[in-house]
Amino acid sequence: HGGKNILKKVVEASKSKNCKEQLVCATAVRNHFWYASKECGGDERKMKAIWFGILHHVVNEHEWLLNVDGTYGGCAHEPLYVENQCKPWLEKGSPAHLAHRNIVEDKRLLKNLGQYTNFRHTGFLESFHSHMLMYAPKRH
Ligand SMILES: [Zn+2]
């Protein structure tokens, strides 16, 4: 639900003036939230550090001085090659980047960040139910 809300906010923000570029990275932002939740290992500070990394990544900045938890600042992905890059980068300080920053640094989200550190989701249950339906359809 956290990821879904973030996606909704990014899509909503992309509708405002000069923020259309944001829409291209909307699902990537949601996926990054999932990634941060999964990789933090229950540590809220680490999750915040990973989550904030997207602010650098979207402006084509993949290394920075320090994370908010005091660790080395950098993306976890492999080096990017220009020819594989299909999404445009946001311009640092542009309206789209500022709108993006407001979503990432949303006070309410950061206050509740601790609730996402256990990476609990219903994906496995949904998968189980869809598997059950293969062998025991509801109409039989
Ligand atoms: Zn990056």
Tab-separated table of C-alpha atoms and ligand atoms in Angstrom:
chain	number	residue	atom	x	y	z
A	1	HIS	CA	0.000	0.000	0.000
A	2	GLY	CA	2.930	2.311	0.726
A	3	GLY	CA	4.285	1.776	-2.779
A	4	LYS	CA	0.855	2.214	-4.314
A	5	ASN	CA	0.373	5.534	-2.505
A	6	ILE	CA	3.747	6.773	-3.693
A	7	LEU	CA	2.912	5.844	-7.292
A	8	LYS	CA	-0.379	7.720	-6.969
A	9	LYS	CA	1.416	10.817	-5.628
A	10	VAL	CA	3.986	10.807	-8.449
A	11	VAL	CA	1.277	10.423	-11.107
A	12	GLU	CA	-0.707	13.240	-9.464
A	13	ALA	CA	2.356	15.505	-9.244
A	14	SER	CA	3.211	14.860	-12.902
A	15	LYS	CA	-0.080	16.525	-13.875
A	16	SER	CA	1.074	19.915	-12.600
A	17	LYS	CA	2.844	22.426	-14.809
A	18	ASN	CA	6.416	21.564	-15.964
A	19	CYS	CA	6.359	18.214	-14.163
A	20	LYS	CA	5.462	15.866	-17.015
A	21	GLU	CA	8.932	14.268	-16.983
A	22	GLN	CA	8.095	12.778	-13.603
A	23	LEU	CA	5.558	10.406	-15.084
A	24	VAL	CA	8.255	8.441	-16.930
A	25	CYS	CA	9.891	7.446	-13.670
A	26	ALA	CA	6.670	6.921	-11.655
A	27	THR	CA	6.816	3.127	-11.532
A	28	ALA	CA	10.580	3.229	-10.974
A	29	VAL	CA	10.000	5.356	-7.853
A	30	ARG	CA	7.473	2.830	-6.559
A	31	ASN	CA	9.891	-0.017	-7.298
A	32	HIS	CA	12.657	1.831	-5.479
A	33	PHE	CA	10.422	2.117	-2.420
A	34	TRP	CA	9.924	-1.660	-2.544
A	35	TYR	CA	13.657	-2.128	-2.945
A	36	ALA	CA	14.419	0.141	0.033
A	37	SER	CA	11.919	-1.748	2.164
A	38	LYS	CA	13.364	-5.121	1.142
A	39	GLU	CA	17.052	-4.235	1.448
A	40	CYS	CA	17.009	-2.321	4.748
A	41	GLY	CA	16.906	-5.471	6.881
A	42	GLY	CA	14.556	-3.904	9.432
A	43	ASP	CA	16.753	-0.821	9.920
A	44	GLU	CA	14.733	2.382	9.542
A	45	ARG	CA	17.804	4.598	9.084
A	46	LYS	CA	19.110	2.348	6.331
A	47	MET	CA	15.730	2.345	4.617
A	48	LYS	CA	15.670	6.141	4.734
A	49	ALA	CA	19.185	6.275	3.283
A	50	ILE	CA	18.287	3.940	0.402
A	51	TRP	CA	14.977	5.738	-0.173
A	52	PHE	CA	16.641	9.173	-0.346
A	53	GLY	CA	19.112	7.828	-2.909
A	54	ILE	CA	16.418	8.161	-5.579
A	55	LEU	CA	16.699	11.953	-5.307
A	56	HIS	CA	20.243	11.665	-6.644
A	57	HIS	CA	19.563	8.899	-9.141
A	58	VAL	CA	16.761	10.741	-10.994
A	59	VAL	CA	19.158	13.611	-11.777
A	60	ASN	CA	21.828	11.228	-13.138
A	61	GLU	CA	23.951	11.440	-9.995
A	62	HIS	CA	24.938	7.935	-8.933
A	63	GLU	CA	27.585	8.766	-6.329
A	64	TRP	CA	27.361	11.341	-3.584
A	65	LEU	CA	29.231	12.162	-0.419
A	66	LEU	CA	27.148	10.683	2.388
A	67	ASN	CA	23.800	9.036	2.989
A	68	VAL	CA	21.528	10.213	5.799
A	69	ASP	CA	22.735	7.276	7.908
A	70	GLY	CA	26.391	8.319	7.491
A	71	THR	CA	27.328	5.573	5.025
A	72	TYR	CA	28.879	5.994	1.589
A	73	GLY	CA	26.424	7.581	-0.828
A	74	GLY	CA	25.921	5.713	-4.047
A	75	CYS	CA	23.445	3.748	-6.120
A	76	ALA	CA	23.557	-0.043	-5.824
A	77	HIS	CA	23.074	-0.621	-9.547
A	78	GLU	CA	25.738	-1.498	-12.090
A	79	PRO	CA	27.297	1.327	-14.114
A	80	LEU	CA	24.764	2.739	-16.569
A	81	TYR	CA	25.473	2.996	-20.248
A	82	VAL	CA	24.015	5.833	-22.267
A	83	GLU	CA	22.707	3.524	-25.018
A	84	ASN	CA	20.636	1.536	-22.478
A	85	GLN	CA	19.134	4.648	-20.965
A	86	CYS	CA	15.575	5.087	-22.190
A	87	LYS	CA	14.236	7.382	-19.476
A	88	PRO	CA	15.193	11.062	-19.481
A	89	TRP	CA	16.932	12.384	-16.369
A	90	LEU	CA	15.303	15.157	-14.392
A	91	GLU	CA	17.138	18.445	-14.210
A	92	LYS	CA	18.456	19.204	-10.719
A	93	GLY	CA	16.361	21.944	-9.112
A	94	SER	CA	13.707	21.850	-11.864
A	95	PRO	CA	10.004	21.953	-10.884
A	96	ALA	CA	9.762	18.212	-11.578
A	97	HIS	CA	12.744	17.489	-9.320
A	98	LEU	CA	11.363	19.698	-6.544
A	99	ALA	CA	7.962	17.982	-6.784
A	100	HIS	CA	9.804	14.673	-6.641
A	101	ARG	CA	11.693	15.825	-3.554
A	102	ASN	CA	8.425	16.756	-1.839
A	103	ILE	CA	7.131	13.233	-2.376
A	104	VAL	CA	10.323	11.530	-1.195
A	105	GLU	CA	10.732	13.793	1.853
A	106	ASP	CA	7.038	13.814	2.761
A	107	LYS	CA	6.853	14.215	6.553
A	108	ARG	CA	3.990	11.781	7.002
A	109	LEU	CA	5.753	9.132	4.906
A	110	LEU	CA	9.017	9.560	6.831
A	111	LYS	CA	7.160	9.381	10.153
A	112	ASN	CA	5.657	6.040	9.141
A	113	LEU	CA	8.771	4.688	7.433
A	114	GLY	CA	9.437	2.321	10.328
A	115	GLN	CA	6.255	0.423	9.470
A	116	TYR	CA	7.692	-0.541	6.075
A	117	THR	CA	11.032	-1.872	7.284
A	118	ASN	CA	9.806	-5.466	7.657
A	119	PHE	CA	8.910	-5.712	3.958
A	120	ARG	CA	5.522	-7.266	4.650
A	121	HIS	CA	3.319	-7.662	1.608
A	122	THR	CA	0.558	-9.927	0.372
A	123	GLY	CA	2.312	-10.946	-2.854
A	124	PHE	CA	2.922	-14.544	-1.725
A	125	LEU	CA	-0.663	-14.951	-0.522
A	126	GLU	CA	-2.003	-13.587	-3.807
A	127	SER	CA	0.264	-15.976	-5.708
A	128	PHE	CA	-0.955	-18.888	-3.557
A	129	HIS	CA	-4.594	-17.992	-4.190
A	130	SER	CA	-4.101	-17.715	-7.935
A	131	HIS	CA	-2.330	-21.119	-7.886
A	132	MET	CA	-5.243	-22.636	-5.931
A	133	LEU	CA	-7.684	-21.304	-8.521
A	134	MET	CA	-5.828	-23.259	-11.214
A	135	TYR	CA	-6.787	-26.572	-9.560
A	136	ALA	CA	-9.986	-25.609	-7.755
A	137	PRO	CA	-11.834	-22.951	-9.751
A	138	LYS	CA	-14.537	-21.186	-7.817
A	139	ARG	CA	-17.339	-22.440	-10.088
A	140	HIS	CA	-16.642	-26.125	-9.244
B	1	ZN	ZN	21.741	5.532	-9.910
